[in-house]
Amino acid sequence: MSRFVFGFLCVALLLPPLAAPVRADTIGVQSAELVPDEDEYVLSAQFDVAINPTLEEALQNGVSLYFVLEFELGRPRWYWLDEKVAQLTVQYRLTYSPLTRQYRVTTGLLGQQFDSLDEVQRVLSRVAARPVVKKDALVPGARYDAAVRLRLDVAQLPKPFQINALASRDWSLQSEWHRWSFVP
């Protein structure tokens, strides 16, 4: 190995790594907060959901996509494991009907029709006033750790697509856990 190549490798190893670009297959979290309501606290959050062309094509071909909103609220304890105070999981099912050329978002027994994928992305991006915990379950003045994320649930995909999801980044649409401290 020449001195030039050896020197170049040494310098390359000592340089700090460049900042990784934001991946196109992630969901960004713009904001999240717990707000007091009448007798409970409600979750409001804003995500940046962008359904890529691979997922859009799967929708057009009759594959349902399942998105999962996950929320956790815990109280840190120095003497033991953190106490889990509240936990919430909401599943959204996204389908496309070629006959009506409409998208449908379903959660539980409720469903809505949309004419465009942009409208669907706006609806999936916004969590507004979702009840998560009763006020009397929290100790006033105590510090709690809250966390929220939104992800595409690849376990709900048909088996051939689950194998695809392991090999392709196009199928791993998710946000990181967004964490913040909360004092009631």
Short mmCIF file of the C-alpha atoms (twelve columns), coordinates in Angstrom:
data_MODEL
# 
_entry.id   MODEL 
# 
loop_
_atom_site.group_PDB 
_atom_site.id 
_atom_site.type_symbol 
_atom_site.label_atom_id 
_atom_site.label_alt_id 
_atom_site.label_comp_id 
_atom_site.label_asym_id 
_atom_site.label_seq_id 
_atom_site.Cartn_x 
_atom_site.Cartn_y 
_atom_site.Cartn_z 
_atom_site.pdbx_PDB_model_num 
ATOM 1   C CA . MET A 1   0.000   0.000   0.000  1 
ATOM 2   C CA . SER A 2   1.398   3.360   -0.938 1 
ATOM 3   C CA . ARG A 3   2.012   6.145   1.562  1 
ATOM 4   C CA . PHE A 4   -0.620  8.298   -0.112 1 
ATOM 5   C CA . VAL A 5   -3.378  5.678   0.298  1 
ATOM 6   C CA . PHE A 6   -2.301  4.932   3.875  1 
ATOM 7   C CA . GLY A 7   -2.283  8.666   4.755  1 
ATOM 8   C CA . PHE A 8   -5.670  9.185   3.123  1 
ATOM 9   C CA . LEU A 9   -7.183  6.304   5.124  1 
ATOM 10  C CA . CYS A 10  -5.739  7.663   8.383  1 
ATOM 11  C CA . VAL A 11  -7.147  11.144  7.749  1 
ATOM 12  C CA . ALA A 12  -10.542 9.717   6.703  1 
ATOM 13  C CA . LEU A 13  -10.791 7.721   9.931  1 
ATOM 14  C CA . LEU A 14  -9.961  10.747  12.080 1 
ATOM 15  C CA . LEU A 15  -12.483 13.105  10.476 1 
ATOM 16  C CA . PRO A 16  -15.837 13.388  12.242 1 
ATOM 17  C CA . PRO A 17  -18.630 11.653  10.375 1 
ATOM 18  C CA . LEU A 18  -20.820 13.892  8.255  1 
ATOM 19  C CA . ALA A 19  -24.355 14.468  9.442  1 
ATOM 20  C CA . ALA A 20  -26.652 11.879  7.988  1 
ATOM 21  C CA . PRO A 21  -29.357 13.295  5.739  1 
ATOM 22  C CA . VAL A 22  -32.941 13.002  6.913  1 
ATOM 23  C CA . ARG A 23  -34.314 9.778   5.518  1 
ATOM 24  C CA . ALA A 24  -37.293 10.026  3.234  1 
ATOM 25  C CA . ASP A 25  -38.902 7.008   4.908  1 
ATOM 26  C CA . THR A 26  -39.286 8.606   8.328  1 
ATOM 27  C CA . ILE A 27  -42.227 10.428  9.808  1 
ATOM 28  C CA . GLY A 28  -41.209 13.665  11.454 1 
ATOM 29  C CA . VAL A 29  -42.760 14.830  14.709 1 
ATOM 30  C CA . GLN A 30  -43.464 18.571  14.653 1 
ATOM 31  C CA . SER A 31  -45.095 18.868  18.060 1 
ATOM 32  C CA . ALA A 32  -46.762 16.903  20.832 1 
ATOM 33  C CA . GLU A 33  -48.364 18.021  24.076 1 
ATOM 34  C CA . LEU A 34  -50.765 17.007  26.816 1 
ATOM 35  C CA . VAL A 35  -53.503 19.537  27.469 1 
ATOM 36  C CA . PRO A 36  -55.971 19.517  30.393 1 
ATOM 37  C CA . ASP A 37  -59.600 19.041  29.458 1 
ATOM 38  C CA . GLU A 38  -62.614 18.751  31.781 1 
ATOM 39  C CA . ASP A 39  -61.620 15.692  33.846 1 
ATOM 40  C CA . GLU A 40  -58.790 14.252  31.744 1 
ATOM 41  C CA . TYR A 41  -55.670 15.108  29.784 1 
ATOM 42  C CA . VAL A 42  -55.802 14.930  26.008 1 
ATOM 43  C CA . LEU A 43  -53.011 14.361  23.508 1 
ATOM 44  C CA . SER A 44  -52.469 16.733  20.603 1 
ATOM 45  C CA . ALA A 45  -49.670 15.974  18.137 1 
ATOM 46  C CA . GLN A 46  -48.557 16.954  14.658 1 
ATOM 47  C CA . PHE A 47  -46.565 14.606  12.381 1 
ATOM 48  C CA . ASP A 48  -45.097 14.931  8.888  1 
ATOM 49  C CA . VAL A 49  -46.561 11.934  7.040  1 
ATOM 50  C CA . ALA A 50  -45.501 11.444  3.430  1 
ATOM 51  C CA . ILE A 51  -46.633 8.248   1.741  1 
ATOM 52  C CA . ASN A 52  -43.996 7.247   -0.789 1 
ATOM 53  C CA . PRO A 53  -44.734 5.953   -4.335 1 
ATOM 54  C CA . THR A 54  -44.159 2.303   -3.329 1 
ATOM 55  C CA . LEU A 55  -46.833 2.480   -0.639 1 
ATOM 56  C CA . GLU A 56  -49.150 4.408   -2.949 1 
ATOM 57  C CA . GLU A 57  -48.795 1.721   -5.609 1 
ATOM 58  C CA . ALA A 58  -49.563 -0.983  -3.051 1 
ATOM 59  C CA . LEU A 59  -52.702 0.930   -2.037 1 
ATOM 60  C CA . GLN A 60  -53.784 1.250   -5.678 1 
ATOM 61  C CA . ASN A 61  -53.400 -2.536  -6.010 1 
ATOM 62  C CA . GLY A 62  -55.671 -3.314  -3.059 1 
ATOM 63  C CA . VAL A 63  -53.217 -3.634  -0.158 1 
ATOM 64  C CA . SER A 64  -54.463 -2.105  3.093  1 
ATOM 65  C CA . LEU A 65  -51.949 -0.081  5.091  1 
ATOM 66  C CA . TYR A 66  -52.147 0.011   8.877  1 
ATOM 67  C CA . PHE A 67  -50.712 2.939   10.814 1 
ATOM 68  C CA . VAL A 68  -50.302 2.762   14.589 1 
ATOM 69  C CA . LEU A 69  -50.227 5.728   16.957 1 
ATOM 70  C CA . GLU A 70  -48.512 4.823   20.236 1 
ATOM 71  C CA . PHE A 71  -48.485 6.931   23.397 1 
ATOM 72  C CA . GLU A 72  -46.886 6.215   26.778 1 
ATOM 73  C CA . LEU A 73  -46.916 8.180   30.016 1 
ATOM 74  C CA . GLY A 74  -44.651 7.135   32.858 1 
ATOM 75  C CA . ARG A 75  -43.427 8.496   36.160 1 
ATOM 76  C CA . PRO A 76  -39.697 8.094   36.816 1 
ATOM 77  C CA . ARG A 77  -38.752 6.594   40.175 1 
ATOM 78  C CA . TRP A 78  -35.222 6.550   41.566 1 
ATOM 79  C CA . TYR A 79  -35.787 3.480   43.749 1 
ATOM 80  C CA . TRP A 80  -37.430 1.145   41.254 1 
ATOM 81  C CA . LEU A 81  -38.477 0.790   37.629 1 
ATOM 82  C CA . ASP A 82  -40.436 3.674   36.149 1 
ATOM 83  C CA . GLU A 83  -44.184 3.512   36.777 1 
ATOM 84  C CA . LYS A 84  -46.364 3.192   33.648 1 
ATOM 85  C CA . VAL A 85  -49.292 5.530   34.234 1 
ATOM 86  C CA . ALA A 86  -51.027 5.470   30.840 1 
ATOM 87  C CA . GLN A 87  -50.628 3.747   27.520 1 
ATOM 88  C CA . LEU A 88  -52.591 4.220   24.306 1 
ATOM 89  C CA . THR A 89  -52.472 2.455   20.950 1 
ATOM 90  C CA . VAL A 90  -54.687 3.559   18.063 1 
ATOM 91  C CA . GLN A 91  -54.708 1.746   14.744 1 
ATOM 92  C CA . TYR A 92  -55.645 3.464   11.471 1 
ATOM 93  C CA . ARG A 93  -56.497 1.361   8.415  1 
ATOM 94  C CA . LEU A 94  -55.948 3.009   5.040  1 
ATOM 95  C CA . THR A 95  -57.563 1.500   1.931  1 
ATOM 96  C CA . TYR A 96  -58.236 2.576   -1.642 1 
ATOM 97  C CA . SER A 97  -61.375 1.798   -3.660 1 
ATOM 98  C CA . PRO A 98  -60.709 1.817   -7.415 1 
ATOM 99  C CA . LEU A 99  -64.455 1.806   -8.131 1 
ATOM 100 C CA . THR A 100 -65.095 5.139   -6.372 1 
ATOM 101 C CA . ARG A 101 -61.487 6.357   -6.657 1 
ATOM 102 C CA . GLN A 102 -61.501 7.261   -2.991 1 
ATOM 103 C CA . TYR A 103 -59.295 6.548   -0.019 1 
ATOM 104 C CA . ARG A 104 -60.794 5.400   3.272  1 
ATOM 105 C CA . VAL A 105 -59.279 5.844   6.727  1 
ATOM 106 C CA . THR A 106 -60.854 3.679   9.420  1 
ATOM 107 C CA . THR A 107 -60.185 3.609   13.137 1 
ATOM 108 C CA . GLY A 108 -62.390 1.376   15.247 1 
ATOM 109 C CA . LEU A 109 -65.957 1.681   13.945 1 
ATOM 110 C CA . LEU A 110 -65.419 5.144   12.467 1 
ATOM 111 C CA . GLY A 111 -64.412 5.698   8.849  1 
ATOM 112 C CA . GLN A 112 -63.914 8.662   6.522  1 
ATOM 113 C CA . GLN A 113 -63.681 8.894   2.722  1 
ATOM 114 C CA . PHE A 114 -61.128 11.122  0.991  1 
ATOM 115 C CA . ASP A 115 -60.664 12.062  -2.661 1 
ATOM 116 C CA . SER A 116 -56.884 12.478  -2.580 1 
ATOM 117 C CA . LEU A 117 -53.856 11.029  -0.861 1 
ATOM 118 C CA . ASP A 118 -52.868 14.544  0.276  1 
ATOM 119 C CA . GLU A 119 -56.038 14.739  2.355  1 
ATOM 120 C CA . VAL A 120 -55.270 11.334  3.876  1 
ATOM 121 C CA . GLN A 121 -51.745 12.443  4.779  1 
ATOM 122 C CA . ARG A 122 -53.127 15.562  6.485  1 
ATOM 123 C CA . VAL A 123 -55.572 13.476  8.549  1 
ATOM 124 C CA . LEU A 124 -52.912 10.924  9.544  1 
ATOM 125 C CA . SER A 125 -50.534 13.773  10.447 1 
ATOM 126 C CA . ARG A 126 -52.808 15.350  13.032 1 
ATOM 127 C CA . VAL A 127 -53.859 13.966  16.401 1 
ATOM 128 C CA . ALA A 128 -56.330 16.340  18.029 1 
ATOM 129 C CA . ALA A 129 -57.643 16.111  21.589 1 
ATOM 130 C CA . ARG A 130 -57.356 12.340  22.025 1 
ATOM 131 C CA . PRO A 131 -58.094 11.454  25.690 1 
ATOM 132 C CA . VAL A 132 -55.184 9.567   27.274 1 
ATOM 133 C CA . VAL A 133 -55.403 9.764   31.088 1 
ATOM 134 C CA . LYS A 134 -57.831 10.895  33.804 1 
ATOM 135 C CA . LYS A 135 -56.720 13.857  35.910 1 
ATOM 136 C CA . ASP A 136 -57.187 11.954  39.171 1 
ATOM 137 C CA . ALA A 137 -54.680 9.287   38.013 1 
ATOM 138 C CA . LEU A 138 -51.840 11.842  38.143 1 
ATOM 139 C CA . VAL A 139 -50.106 13.394  41.153 1 
ATOM 140 C CA . PRO A 140 -50.143 17.222  40.890 1 
ATOM 141 C CA . GLY A 141 -46.626 18.658  40.767 1 
ATOM 142 C CA . ALA A 142 -44.949 15.326  39.965 1 
ATOM 143 C CA . ARG A 143 -42.842 14.986  36.814 1 
ATOM 144 C CA . TYR A 144 -43.972 12.518  34.153 1 
ATOM 145 C CA . ASP A 145 -42.250 11.374  30.977 1 
ATOM 146 C CA . ALA A 146 -44.476 11.294  27.889 1 
ATOM 147 C CA . ALA A 147 -43.645 9.674   24.550 1 
ATOM 148 C CA . VAL A 148 -45.500 9.400   21.240 1 
ATOM 149 C CA . ARG A 149 -44.801 7.928   17.813 1 
ATOM 150 C CA . LEU A 150 -46.585 7.014   14.572 1 
ATOM 151 C CA . ARG A 151 -45.553 4.079   12.403 1 
ATOM 152 C CA . LEU A 152 -46.626 1.851   9.551  1 
ATOM 153 C CA . ASP A 153 -47.400 -1.579  11.024 1 
ATOM 154 C CA . VAL A 154 -45.681 -3.990  8.638  1 
ATOM 155 C CA . ALA A 155 -46.892 -6.981  10.674 1 
ATOM 156 C CA . GLN A 156 -50.418 -6.281  9.328  1 
ATOM 157 C CA . LEU A 157 -49.289 -6.496  5.697  1 
ATOM 158 C CA . PRO A 158 -49.856 -9.671  3.658  1 
ATOM 159 C CA . LYS A 159 -46.966 -12.139 4.081  1 
ATOM 160 C CA . PRO A 160 -45.255 -11.460 0.700  1 
ATOM 161 C CA . PHE A 161 -45.167 -7.738  1.530  1 
ATOM 162 C CA . GLN A 162 -43.782 -8.435  5.001  1 
ATOM 163 C CA . ILE A 163 -40.775 -10.100 3.354  1 
ATOM 164 C CA . ASN A 164 -40.448 -7.075  1.059  1 
ATOM 165 C CA . ALA A 165 -40.588 -4.802  4.096  1 
ATOM 166 C CA . LEU A 166 -37.542 -6.519  5.595  1 
ATOM 167 C CA . ALA A 167 -35.469 -5.836  2.502  1 
ATOM 168 C CA . SER A 168 -36.714 -2.400  1.443  1 
ATOM 169 C CA . ARG A 169 -36.612 0.950   3.245  1 
ATOM 170 C CA . ASP A 170 -39.740 2.021   1.345  1 
ATOM 171 C CA . TRP A 171 -41.843 -0.083  3.711  1 
ATOM 172 C CA . SER A 172 -40.342 1.144   6.997  1 
ATOM 173 C CA . LEU A 173 -42.301 4.359   7.428  1 
ATOM 174 C CA . GLN A 174 -42.141 5.432   11.092 1 
ATOM 175 C CA . SER A 175 -41.260 8.207   13.456 1 
ATOM 176 C CA . GLU A 176 -38.814 8.061   16.305 1 
ATOM 177 C CA . TRP A 177 -40.230 8.228   19.816 1 
ATOM 178 C CA . HIS A 178 -40.840 11.903  20.591 1 
ATOM 179 C CA . ARG A 179 -40.265 12.353  24.345 1 
ATOM 180 C CA . TRP A 180 -40.992 15.269  26.639 1 
ATOM 181 C CA . SER A 181 -41.473 15.975  30.334 1 
ATOM 182 C CA . PHE A 182 -44.887 16.806  31.694 1 
ATOM 183 C CA . VAL A 183 -45.954 18.241  35.072 1 
ATOM 184 C CA . PRO A 184 -49.722 18.323  35.813 1 
# 
